Coordinates of C-alpha atoms in Angstrom, one line a residue:
Chain N
X1 CA 72.5 83.4 71.0
X2 CA 74.1 86.1 73.3
X3 CA 72.9 85.3 76.5
X4 CA 72.7 87.8 80.2
X5 CA 72.8 84.5 81.8
X6 CA 76.8 82.4 82.1
X7 CA 75.6 80.0 84.5
X8 CA 73.2 79.8 87.0
X9 CA 74.5 81.2 89.7
X10 CA 74.6 84.3 87.7
X11 CA 71.0 84.2 87.0
X12 CA 70.1 83.8 90.4
X13 CA 72.1 86.5 91.5
X14 CA 70.7 89.2 89.1
X15 CA 67.4 87.7 87.7
X16 CA 64.3 87.8 88.9
X17 CA 61.4 85.3 88.9
X18 CA 58.7 86.1 86.6
X19 CA 56.8 83.7 86.1
X20 CA 56.3 79.8 86.1
X21 CA 55.3 77.9 83.7
X22 CA 53.9 73.6 85.3
X23 CA 53.9 70.9 82.3
X24 CA 51.7 68.4 83.7
X25 CA 51.3 64.9 84.0
X26 CA 50.4 62.7 81.4
X27 CA 48.0 59.8 81.9
X28 CA 46.7 58.2 78.7
X29 CA 48.7 55.1 79.5
X30 CA 47.7 54.6 83.0
X31 CA 49.1 55.9 86.1
X32 CA 53.2 55.4 85.0
X33 CA 54.9 58.6 85.4
X34 CA 54.8 60.7 82.0
X35 CA 54.7 64.4 81.0
X36 CA 53.1 65.8 78.3
X37 CA 55.4 67.0 75.5
X38 CA 52.9 70.1 74.4
X39 CA 55.0 72.9 74.2
X40 CA 53.5 75.8 76.7
X41 CA 53.5 78.5 74.8
X42 CA 55.2 81.1 77.5
X43 CA 58.3 79.3 76.6
X44 CA 58.2 80.5 72.6
X45 CA 60.3 83.1 72.8
X46 CA 62.6 81.4 75.1
X47 CA 63.8 78.6 73.7
X48 CA 63.3 76.2 70.5
X49 CA 60.5 73.6 70.9
X50 CA 63.1 71.0 70.0
X51 CA 65.0 71.7 73.1
X52 CA 62.7 71.0 75.8
X53 CA 60.5 68.5 74.2
X54 CA 63.8 66.6 73.8
X55 CA 64.4 67.0 77.7
X56 CA 60.7 65.9 78.5
X57 CA 61.1 62.9 75.9
X58 CA 64.4 61.9 78.1
X59 CA 62.8 62.2 81.4
X60 CA 60.1 60.2 80.2
X61 CA 62.3 57.4 79.0
X62 CA 64.6 57.4 82.6
X63 CA 60.6 57.3 84.4
X64 CA 60.0 54.0 82.6
X65 CA 63.0 52.3 83.4
X66 CA 62.6 53.3 86.6
X67 CA 58.8 51.5 86.9
X68 CA 60.1 48.9 84.6
X69 CA 58.2 45.6 85.4
X70 CA 60.6 42.9 84.1
X71 CA 62.7 40.0 85.3
X72 CA 64.7 42.2 87.3
X73 CA 61.8 43.1 89.4
X74 CA 60.1 40.1 90.0
X75 CA 63.0 38.9 91.6
X76 CA 63.5 41.7 93.6
X77 CA 60.3 41.9 94.6
X78 CA 60.5 38.2 95.7
X79 CA 63.1 38.7 97.4
X80 CA 62.6 41.5 99.3
X81 CA 59.3 39.6 99.8
X82 CA 61.2 36.3 101.4
X83 CA 63.0 38.6 103.6
X84 CA 59.5 40.8 105.2
X85 CA 60.7 43.6 103.3
X86 CA 63.8 44.6 105.7
X87 CA 65.9 45.1 102.2
X88 CA 64.1 48.3 101.9
X89 CA 65.6 49.2 104.8
X90 CA 69.6 48.6 103.7
X91 CA 69.2 49.2 100.4
X92 CA 68.4 51.6 98.1
X93 CA 65.8 50.6 96.0
X94 CA 65.7 50.9 92.1
X95 CA 63.1 53.8 91.7
X96 CA 65.9 56.1 93.8
X97 CA 68.5 55.1 91.8
X98 CA 67.6 56.4 89.2
X99 CA 66.3 59.4 90.3
X100 CA 69.9 60.5 91.4
X101 CA 70.2 59.6 87.6
X102 CA 67.3 61.8 86.9
X103 CA 68.1 64.5 89.0
X104 CA 71.8 64.8 88.0
X105 CA 70.3 65.0 84.3
X106 CA 68.1 68.1 85.2
X107 CA 70.8 69.5 86.5
X108 CA 73.2 69.2 83.1
X109 CA 70.5 70.2 81.6
X110 CA 69.7 73.6 83.7
X111 CA 73.3 74.2 83.5
X112 CA 74.5 73.6 79.6
X113 CA 70.4 74.8 78.0
X114 CA 67.7 76.6 80.3
X115 CA 69.9 79.0 82.7
X116 CA 71.8 80.4 79.5
X117 CA 68.2 81.1 78.4
X118 CA 66.9 82.7 82.0
X119 CA 64.8 79.6 82.9
X120 CA 64.6 77.0 85.5
X121 CA 63.9 73.1 85.8
X122 CA 62.4 72.1 88.4
X123 CA 62.8 68.0 89.5
X124 CA 59.4 66.7 89.3
X125 CA 60.4 65.4 92.3
X126 CA 60.4 68.1 94.4
X127 CA 57.0 68.8 93.2
X128 CA 55.4 65.4 94.1
X129 CA 56.0 64.3 90.5
X130 CA 52.8 65.7 89.7
X131 CA 54.7 69.5 87.5
X132 CA 57.9 69.8 85.6
X133 CA 57.9 73.4 87.0
X134 CA 60.4 76.0 84.5
X135 CA 60.7 78.9 85.9
X136 CA 61.8 82.2 83.9
X137 CA 64.0 84.6 85.0
X138 CA 64.4 88.1 84.4
X139 CA 67.9 90.1 84.3
X140 CA 67.1 92.6 86.6
X141 CA 69.7 94.7 86.0
X142 CA 72.8 93.7 85.3
X143 CA 73.0 94.9 81.8
X144 CA 71.4 98.0 83.0
X145 CA 68.6 97.2 81.8
X146 CA 65.3 98.6 83.5
X147 CA 64.3 96.8 86.5
X148 CA 60.6 97.0 85.1
X149 CA 61.9 94.5 82.2
X150 CA 59.3 93.0 80.8
X151 CA 59.7 89.7 78.4
X152 CA 59.6 92.1 75.4
X153 CA 62.2 94.1 76.6
X154 CA 64.4 91.1 77.5
X155 CA 64.2 89.6 73.8
X156 CA 65.3 92.8 72.7
X157 CA 68.6 92.7 74.6
X158 CA 69.5 90.0 73.4
Chain J
X1 CA 48.7 85.5 93.3
X2 CA 48.4 89.1 93.8
X3 CA 50.5 89.7 97.0
X4 CA 52.8 87.6 94.5
X5 CA 52.6 90.2 91.8
X6 CA 53.6 93.1 94.1
X7 CA 56.3 91.4 96.2
X8 CA 57.6 91.3 92.2
X9 CA 57.0 94.9 91.4
X10 CA 58.4 96.4 94.9
X11 CA 61.9 94.2 93.9
X12 CA 61.8 95.9 90.9
X13 CA 61.3 99.0 92.1
X14 CA 64.3 98.9 94.2
X15 CA 67.8 100.2 92.4
X16 CA 69.2 97.5 91.4
X17 CA 71.5 95.5 93.3
X18 CA 71.6 96.5 97.1
X19 CA 71.2 93.7 99.0
X20 CA 68.3 94.2 101.5
X21 CA 69.0 93.0 104.7
X22 CA 66.3 90.3 105.1
X23 CA 64.5 90.5 108.5
X24 CA 63.9 86.9 108.9
X25 CA 66.6 85.1 107.5
X26 CA 68.7 86.2 109.5
X27 CA 67.1 83.8 112.3
X28 CA 67.4 80.7 111.2
X29 CA 70.6 79.9 109.2
X30 CA 70.9 76.4 106.6
X31 CA 71.1 74.6 109.4
X32 CA 69.0 75.7 111.8
X33 CA 66.3 75.6 109.7
X34 CA 62.9 74.3 110.1
X35 CA 62.1 70.1 108.9
X36 CA 59.6 69.8 106.4
X37 CA 57.0 67.4 109.0
X38 CA 57.5 70.4 110.7
X39 CA 54.4 72.2 109.1
X40 CA 53.1 69.3 107.2
X41 CA 49.6 69.9 106.7
X42 CA 47.7 66.9 107.0
X43 CA 46.5 65.3 110.0
X44 CA 49.7 63.3 111.1
X45 CA 52.2 63.7 114.4
X46 CA 55.9 63.2 114.0
X47 CA 58.4 61.5 115.9
X48 CA 62.0 61.1 116.1
X49 CA 62.9 64.2 113.3
X50 CA 60.0 63.1 111.3
X51 CA 61.9 59.7 110.4
X52 CA 58.2 57.7 112.2
X53 CA 54.6 59.5 111.8
X54 CA 51.5 58.6 113.7
X55 CA 47.7 59.8 113.2
X56 CA 46.6 61.9 115.9
X57 CA 44.4 59.3 117.3
X58 CA 46.2 56.2 118.4
X59 CA 43.1 54.2 117.5
X60 CA 43.2 50.0 117.0
X61 CA 47.2 49.7 116.3
X62 CA 47.5 48.9 120.0
X63 CA 45.1 46.1 119.7
X64 CA 46.3 44.8 116.8
X65 CA 49.7 44.4 118.4
X66 CA 48.5 43.2 121.6
X67 CA 46.3 40.4 120.2
X68 CA 49.6 39.2 118.2
X69 CA 51.9 39.8 120.5
X70 CA 49.7 38.0 123.6
X71 CA 48.5 34.7 121.5
X72 CA 52.2 34.5 120.0
X73 CA 53.3 34.4 123.7
X74 CA 50.6 32.1 124.8
X75 CA 51.2 30.3 122.2
X76 CA 55.2 29.7 122.7
X77 CA 54.5 29.2 126.8
X78 CA 51.9 27.0 126.4
X79 CA 51.9 24.8 123.4
X80 CA 55.6 25.1 121.8
X81 CA 57.0 22.7 125.1
X82 CA 54.9 19.8 124.5
X83 CA 54.6 20.0 120.9
X84 CA 58.7 19.8 121.0
X85 CA 58.2 16.5 122.7
X86 CA 55.3 15.0 121.1
X87 CA 55.4 16.3 117.6
X88 CA 58.3 18.1 116.1
X89 CA 61.2 20.5 117.3
X90 CA 60.4 22.6 114.1
X91 CA 56.8 23.9 115.0
X92 CA 58.6 26.7 117.3
X93 CA 60.7 27.2 114.5
X94 CA 58.2 27.6 112.1
X95 CA 56.0 30.0 114.6
X96 CA 58.4 32.3 115.4
X97 CA 59.1 33.1 111.0
X98 CA 55.5 33.1 111.2
X99 CA 55.3 36.1 113.9
X100 CA 58.1 37.8 112.3
X101 CA 57.1 38.2 109.2
X102 CA 53.5 38.8 110.6
X103 CA 55.1 41.7 113.6
X104 CA 57.9 43.3 111.1
X105 CA 55.3 43.8 107.9
X106 CA 52.5 45.4 110.4
X107 CA 55.0 48.1 111.8
X108 CA 56.1 48.6 108.0
X109 CA 52.3 49.4 106.9
X110 CA 52.0 51.3 110.3
X111 CA 54.6 53.3 109.5
X112 CA 55.4 53.8 106.2
X113 CA 53.9 56.4 104.1
X114 CA 51.4 55.3 101.9
X115 CA 52.1 57.4 98.7
X116 CA 51.0 60.4 100.4
X117 CA 51.0 63.2 97.6
X118 CA 52.2 66.8 98.6
X119 CA 49.8 69.6 98.2
X120 CA 50.5 72.0 94.6
X121 CA 52.2 74.3 95.7
X122 CA 50.2 78.8 95.5
X123 CA 52.1 78.7 91.8
X124 CA 49.9 75.3 90.9
X125 CA 47.1 75.7 92.1
X126 CA 46.7 79.7 90.7
X127 CA 48.0 77.9 87.4
X128 CA 45.3 74.6 87.6
X129 CA 42.6 78.0 88.7
X130 CA 43.7 79.8 86.0
X131 CA 43.1 77.1 83.4
X132 CA 39.9 76.1 85.4
X133 CA 38.2 79.6 85.0
X134 CA 39.8 79.4 80.9
X135 CA 37.8 76.3 80.2
X136 CA 34.7 77.4 81.8
X137 CA 33.1 79.2 79.4
X138 CA 32.4 76.7 77.3
X139 CA 29.1 75.0 77.9
X140 CA 30.3 72.3 76.5
X141 CA 32.6 69.2 77.8
X142 CA 33.4 67.8 81.0
X143 CA 32.3 70.5 85.0
X144 CA 35.2 72.8 85.0
X145 CA 36.3 70.7 88.2
X146 CA 36.8 67.8 86.6
X147 CA 39.2 66.4 84.0
X148 CA 38.6 63.6 81.9
X149 CA 41.9 62.1 80.2
X150 CA 41.6 58.6 78.2
X151 CA 43.4 55.7 79.5
X152 CA 43.3 52.3 77.0
X153 CA 40.4 53.1 75.6
X154 CA 38.4 53.9 78.2
X155 CA 37.8 57.4 79.5
X156 CA 38.4 58.0 82.9
X157 CA 37.5 60.9 85.2
X158 CA 39.8 63.0 87.1
X159 CA 39.1 64.9 90.2
X160 CA 39.9 68.4 91.6
X161 CA 40.6 68.4 95.5
X162 CA 40.0 71.1 96.7
X163 CA 42.1 70.4 100.1
X164 CA 45.3 69.9 98.2
X165 CA 44.5 72.2 95.4
X166 CA 45.0 69.9 92.4
X167 CA 43.6 67.7 90.1
X168 CA 43.6 64.0 91.6
X169 CA 45.5 61.4 89.4
X170 CA 43.8 58.1 88.6
X171 CA 43.8 56.0 91.8
X172 CA 44.1 58.7 93.9
X173 CA 42.1 59.5 96.4
X174 CA 41.7 62.0 99.6
X175 CA 41.3 59.8 103.0
X176 CA 39.8 62.7 105.1
X177 CA 40.7 60.8 107.9
X178 CA 44.4 61.5 107.3
X179 CA 43.5 64.2 105.3
X180 CA 45.9 63.5 102.5
X181 CA 45.4 62.3 99.1
X182 CA 46.7 58.8 99.1
X183 CA 48.2 57.2 95.5
X184 CA 46.5 54.3 94.5
X185 CA 44.0 54.6 97.9
X186 CA 43.0 51.0 98.8
X187 CA 41.7 52.0 102.3
X188 CA 41.9 52.9 105.5
X189 CA 42.6 50.6 108.2
X190 CA 42.3 51.6 111.7
X191 CA 43.8 47.7 112.7
X192 CA 46.9 49.1 111.1
X193 CA 46.2 52.7 112.1
X194 CA 47.2 54.3 108.5
X195 CA 46.3 54.4 104.8
X196 CA 46.6 51.0 103.0
X197 CA 47.7 52.8 99.2
X198 CA 50.6 52.6 96.4
X199 CA 53.7 52.2 98.9
X200 CA 52.9 50.4 101.7
X201 CA 49.9 47.7 100.2
X202 CA 52.5 45.2 99.4
X203 CA 53.2 45.1 103.0
X204 CA 50.0 45.3 103.8
X205 CA 49.4 42.1 101.3
X206 CA 52.1 40.1 102.7
X207 CA 50.6 41.3 106.7
X208 CA 47.4 39.9 105.8
X209 CA 48.3 36.7 104.3
X210 CA 51.3 35.8 107.0
X211 CA 49.1 36.7 109.7
X212 CA 46.4 34.0 108.2
X213 CA 49.2 31.7 107.9
X214 CA 50.0 32.4 111.4
X215 CA 46.5 32.3 112.5
X216 CA 45.9 28.8 111.6
X217 CA 49.4 27.2 111.9
X218 CA 48.8 28.6 115.7
X219 CA 44.7 27.3 115.7
X220 CA 46.0 23.8 114.4
X221 CA 49.0 23.2 116.7
X222 CA 46.6 23.7 119.9
X223 CA 44.1 22.5 118.8
X224 CA 46.4 18.9 118.1
X225 CA 48.0 19.9 121.5
X226 CA 44.7 19.7 123.3
X227 CA 43.4 16.5 121.0
X228 CA 47.0 14.7 122.5
X229 CA 46.1 15.5 126.1
X230 CA 42.8 14.4 125.7
X231 CA 44.0 11.8 124.2
X232 CA 45.7 10.3 127.3
X233 CA 42.2 10.0 128.7
X234 CA 41.7 12.7 131.2
X235 CA 39.2 13.4 128.4
X236 CA 39.0 17.8 127.0
X237 CA 38.4 19.9 130.0
X238 CA 41.7 18.6 132.0
X239 CA 43.4 19.4 129.3
X240 CA 42.7 22.5 129.3
X241 CA 43.0 22.8 133.2
X242 CA 46.2 21.7 132.3
X243 CA 47.1 24.3 129.9
X244 CA 44.8 27.3 129.9
X245 CA 46.7 30.0 127.8
X246 CA 45.6 27.1 124.5
X247 CA 42.0 27.9 125.9
X248 CA 42.6 31.6 125.2
X249 CA 44.4 30.9 122.3
X250 CA 42.0 28.6 121.2
X251 CA 39.4 31.5 120.9
X252 CA 41.2 34.4 119.8
X253 CA 42.4 32.3 116.5
X254 CA 39.1 30.6 116.0
X255 CA 36.8 33.8 115.6
X256 CA 40.2 35.5 113.8
X257 CA 41.2 32.7 111.4
X258 CA 37.9 33.3 109.3
X259 CA 38.0 37.1 109.2
X260 CA 41.3 36.9 107.8
X261 CA 41.4 34.4 105.9
X262 CA 38.5 36.1 104.1
X263 CA 40.3 39.5 103.8
X264 CA 43.5 37.4 102.4
X265 CA 41.1 35.7 99.7
X266 CA 39.7 39.1 98.6
X267 CA 42.8 40.9 98.6
X268 CA 44.3 38.2 96.7
X269 CA 41.3 38.5 94.0
X270 CA 41.6 42.5 94.4
X271 CA 45.7 42.1 93.3
X272 CA 45.3 39.5 90.4
X273 CA 42.4 41.5 88.9
X274 CA 44.7 44.6 89.4
X275 CA 41.9 46.5 91.1
X276 CA 41.6 48.5 94.7
X277 CA 39.3 48.0 97.5
X278 CA 38.2 51.7 97.4
X279 CA 37.3 51.1 93.3
X280 CA 35.6 47.4 93.7
X281 CA 33.5 49.6 96.4
X282 CA 32.3 52.2 94.4
X283 CA 32.5 49.9 91.5
X284 CA 34.2 52.1 89.0
X285 CA 34.9 50.2 86.5
X286 CA 31.8 48.3 86.3
X287 CA 29.4 49.5 83.4
X288 CA 26.9 51.3 84.1
X289 CA 24.0 49.3 81.8
X290 CA 25.2 45.9 83.1
X291 CA 28.7 45.3 81.0
X292 CA 31.3 43.6 82.2
X293 CA 33.9 45.8 84.1
X294 CA 36.7 46.8 82.5
X295 CA 39.8 47.8 84.4
X296 CA 41.6 50.2 82.3
X297 CA 45.1 49.8 84.9
X298 CA 44.3 45.5 84.6
X299 CA 47.1 43.5 82.4
X300 CA 44.6 40.9 81.7
X301 CA 46.9 39.0 82.7
X302 CA 46.9 37.5 86.5
X303 CA 50.4 37.0 87.1
X304 CA 51.4 40.5 85.1
X305 CA 48.9 41.6 87.6
X306 CA 50.5 40.0 90.9
X307 CA 53.9 41.4 89.4
X308 CA 52.5 45.1 88.5
X309 CA 50.7 45.3 92.2
X310 CA 53.7 43.7 94.0
X311 CA 56.8 43.6 92.9
X312 CA 56.9 47.2 90.8
X313 CA 60.2 48.9 92.3
X314 CA 58.8 50.6 95.7
X315 CA 58.0 54.3 95.1
X316 CA 59.9 57.1 97.0
X317 CA 58.1 58.8 99.3
X318 CA 57.0 62.1 98.0
X319 CA 56.7 64.4 100.8
X320 CA 60.3 64.5 102.2
X321 CA 59.3 64.4 105.8
X322 CA 63.0 65.3 107.3
X323 CA 63.9 67.4 104.0
X324 CA 64.4 71.2 105.1
X325 CA 62.6 74.0 104.0
X326 CA 63.2 77.2 102.1
X327 CA 64.9 79.6 104.0
X328 CA 62.8 82.6 103.5
X329 CA 59.6 81.7 104.6
X330 CA 58.2 85.1 105.3
X331 CA 57.0 87.6 102.8
X332 CA 59.1 90.2 103.1
X333 CA 62.2 89.0 101.8
X334 CA 63.9 89.9 98.5
X335 CA 65.3 87.7 95.6
X336 CA 68.9 89.6 96.5
X337 CA 68.9 87.9 100.1
X338 CA 70.6 85.0 97.8
X339 CA 73.9 87.1 97.4
X340 CA 74.3 86.6 101.3
X341 CA 75.3 83.1 100.7
X342 CA 78.8 82.5 100.0
X343 CA 79.4 83.2 96.3
X344 CA 81.2 79.5 95.8
X345 CA 79.9 77.6 92.8
X346 CA 78.6 74.4 94.5
X347 CA 75.3 72.0 94.1
X348 CA 74.5 72.9 97.8
X349 CA 74.4 76.7 97.3
X350 CA 72.6 76.8 94.2
X351 CA 69.4 74.6 95.4
X352 CA 69.1 76.3 98.4
X353 CA 69.1 79.7 96.2
X354 CA 66.9 78.2 93.8
X355 CA 64.7 77.2 96.7
X356 CA 64.9 81.0 98.2
X357 CA 63.5 81.6 95.0
X358 CA 60.6 79.0 95.3
X359 CA 60.2 79.9 99.4
X360 CA 60.0 83.5 98.2
X361 CA 56.8 82.9 96.0
X362 CA 56.2 80.2 98.0
X363 CA 55.0 82.3 101.4
X364 CA 53.8 85.2 99.3
X365 CA 50.9 83.9 99.4
X366 CA 49.1 82.3 102.5
X367 CA 50.8 79.0 102.3
X368 CA 49.0 76.0 102.8
X369 CA 51.9 74.7 104.7
X370 CA 52.7 77.9 107.4
X371 CA 48.8 77.8 108.6
X372 CA 48.1 74.6 109.5
X373 CA 50.1 74.1 112.8
X374 CA 50.9 69.6 113.0
X375 CA 50.6 68.7 116.2
X376 CA 54.0 66.9 117.0
X377 CA 53.3 64.7 119.8
X378 CA 55.9 62.7 122.4
X379 CA 59.4 62.0 120.9
X380 CA 60.9 58.9 121.4
X381 CA 57.6 57.1 122.1
X382 CA 58.6 54.6 119.5
X383 CA 62.3 53.4 118.6
X384 CA 63.4 54.2 115.7
X385 CA 63.9 51.6 113.1
X386 CA 67.4 51.7 111.2
X387 CA 67.5 54.7 109.1
X388 CA 68.0 55.3 105.5
X389 CA 70.5 58.1 104.5
X390 CA 68.9 59.1 101.7
X391 CA 65.5 61.5 102.6
X392 CA 63.2 59.5 100.8
X393 CA 63.2 56.7 102.5
X394 CA 59.8 54.8 103.9
X395 CA 60.6 55.0 107.1
X396 CA 57.5 53.9 109.9
X397 CA 54.8 56.4 109.7
X398 CA 51.7 55.6 111.5
X399 CA 47.7 56.9 111.0
X400 CA 45.3 55.5 113.4
X401 CA 42.2 56.7 113.2
X402 CA 38.7 56.8 114.9
X403 CA 36.9 54.1 113.3
X404 CA 34.9 54.1 110.5
X405 CA 32.4 55.7 112.2
X406 CA 33.7 59.3 111.4
X407 CA 35.2 58.9 108.3
X408 CA 31.5 58.0 106.6
X409 CA 29.5 60.4 108.0
X410 CA 31.8 62.9 106.6
X411 CA 31.6 60.9 103.3
X412 CA 28.9 61.4 100.8
X413 CA 28.4 57.9 98.9
X414 CA 24.5 58.1 99.9
X415 CA 22.6 55.4 101.4
X416 CA 24.2 52.7 99.9
X417 CA 27.8 53.8 101.8
X418 CA 25.6 54.2 105.0
X419 CA 24.1 50.7 104.4
X420 CA 28.0 49.8 103.4
X421 CA 28.6 51.6 106.7
X422 CA 26.7 50.5 109.1
X423 CA 27.9 46.7 108.3
X424 CA 31.0 47.7 108.8
X425 CA 30.4 49.0 112.0
X426 CA 28.6 45.9 112.9
X427 CA 31.4 44.0 111.6
X428 CA 33.9 45.5 113.4
X429 CA 32.5 45.0 116.5
X430 CA 32.0 41.8 116.4
X431 CA 35.4 41.0 115.5
X432 CA 36.4 43.1 119.1
X433 CA 34.1 41.1 121.0
X434 CA 35.2 37.7 119.2
X435 CA 31.2 37.5 118.7
X436 CA 30.2 33.8 117.6
X437 CA 27.6 35.3 115.0
X438 CA 30.5 36.2 112.0
X439 CA 28.9 35.8 109.0
X440 CA 31.2 34.5 106.0
X441 CA 33.7 36.7 104.5
X442 CA 33.4 35.1 100.9
X443 CA 30.2 36.5 100.7
X444 CA 30.5 39.5 100.8
X445 CA 32.0 40.7 97.1
X446 CA 32.8 44.1 96.7
X447 CA 32.6 44.6 101.0
X448 CA 36.0 44.0 102.3
X449 CA 35.7 41.8 105.4
X450 CA 36.6 42.1 108.2
X451 CA 39.0 45.3 107.9
X452 CA 36.7 48.1 108.7
X453 CA 37.8 50.2 106.0
X454 CA 36.8 53.3 105.9
X455 CA 35.4 54.9 102.5
X456 CA 37.4 58.0 101.6
X457 CA 35.5 60.7 100.3
X458 CA 37.4 61.1 97.1
X459 CA 35.7 64.6 96.6
X460 CA 36.9 67.5 97.4
X461 CA 33.9 69.1 98.7
X462 CA 34.0 67.2 101.7
X463 CA 33.8 68.4 105.4
X464 CA 37.8 68.8 105.2
X465 CA 37.3 71.5 102.6
X466 CA 38.6 74.7 104.7

């Protein structure tokens, strides 16, 4: 698929933001962090459904790993309690480690999949873990198209 | 957002990529950018560059600290020498360990972010409003400002918070004292001067349990000390005269040990059933027709419940107090501002670029972040604790309150809560004055004993609405 944006930087230099689409949290399994895999209709012409679903599913699995209760988390909890939780000031918690992994994953996805399609994922942690924000960009003029490009003209240019 | 759209139109009307020098970005480079705590919309004060949070009023936290320090100090001065000589030398050691536990967990409870949810960005708020408007057409289904979600075969209603402009996640409540939505909101405790929520509940629980151990320990040591002195034939009065500090400790401990033990017992029950004080008081999970209470979040196993409340990995702070604000805050910014940044492909640049774009749209509409001025308070009043390198840290945050009176007057719970409120008020007074007639805490059922808990307004339609 021919694309105008080859990397994030090119996109940000030449593109203007059209709109943002928000993928909301899925609370059907309680307060654990999960995002809905429902595909937003605004992204229909931008990206294949399976790609976005794959990204969301991977993110959900990362969050599940971060919040998993098991033998290790019990041990960490007991150790932390025994030290009056001072370890939290000295050590990086498991959650933070996973968040770093997630941030790297989102960066990689943006570079490989979303930027070439004029999209940008925002790490949910920057939005208070409420939403997964997908920004839709328009090519502003590097290809000589009119500044007031609409979605249809953009897709036809592709 | 209309201004946002008009902004977009202006941008696209400009013949392409001539970079328009932004009027305000030059005044604030990446290094001179303001931090997010400076524009935090909640009612908090920040010290030490955002590492420490406090509420607008200091509340009762100094009293709590004072009582603990005074009692423990008197214990070490008056009782320990005698008991070391006559009983055992591990008495001061045990006392010291307990005191350290109590003090550290108290500070962590008071100065941690309880799990504040940052407010929705303007685009998110607009998106939610659109969804509400579109769903409000049908006459069936839940009212527009609520959403229903099924958790563990139980319908849970999510309410819309008018202040934070989002649908609150389950178990989240808006504290009107702090003007923040807090995840897994338990209660706002004036004694620790902070909300107790998802991130600091384990600190709070450890604090009250270790405080009950400390109080009981000091009480029993003082009683032993005075009994041993009195046994020498001189009587209790002379024993008290020889050790006046013990008398003070005895009084303080006698009146606080019951309340604190009761509070610990109550919270142990809450932990074992994976409930919050807020849910317990409101009876969120008890059936309307007298069914057995079914908490959809309970794992039906006491140990798993305890583990899931106390032993889950500590979630990060979502408000990112020390993070930098995006550079473009004023509406008159263009996206071509990003061109001014050096064109080297590195992560920081991309992040700033993307944040700049977001900042453009965030600032295009009147942002709640800019409209509130967060009173910054005096710096360096509290020595900073050891700093974590990552922004998502659990730095001390201290939010005191004015007591539950104002809180309840703002609440919309009706007669039941006002009855509870007066009950809370009377309990707080009794505890403060060390009155004699403290009722048995265990008889209170869902009411949180001793800790004058403020039941927050869970509705957005409270006095916090603009």
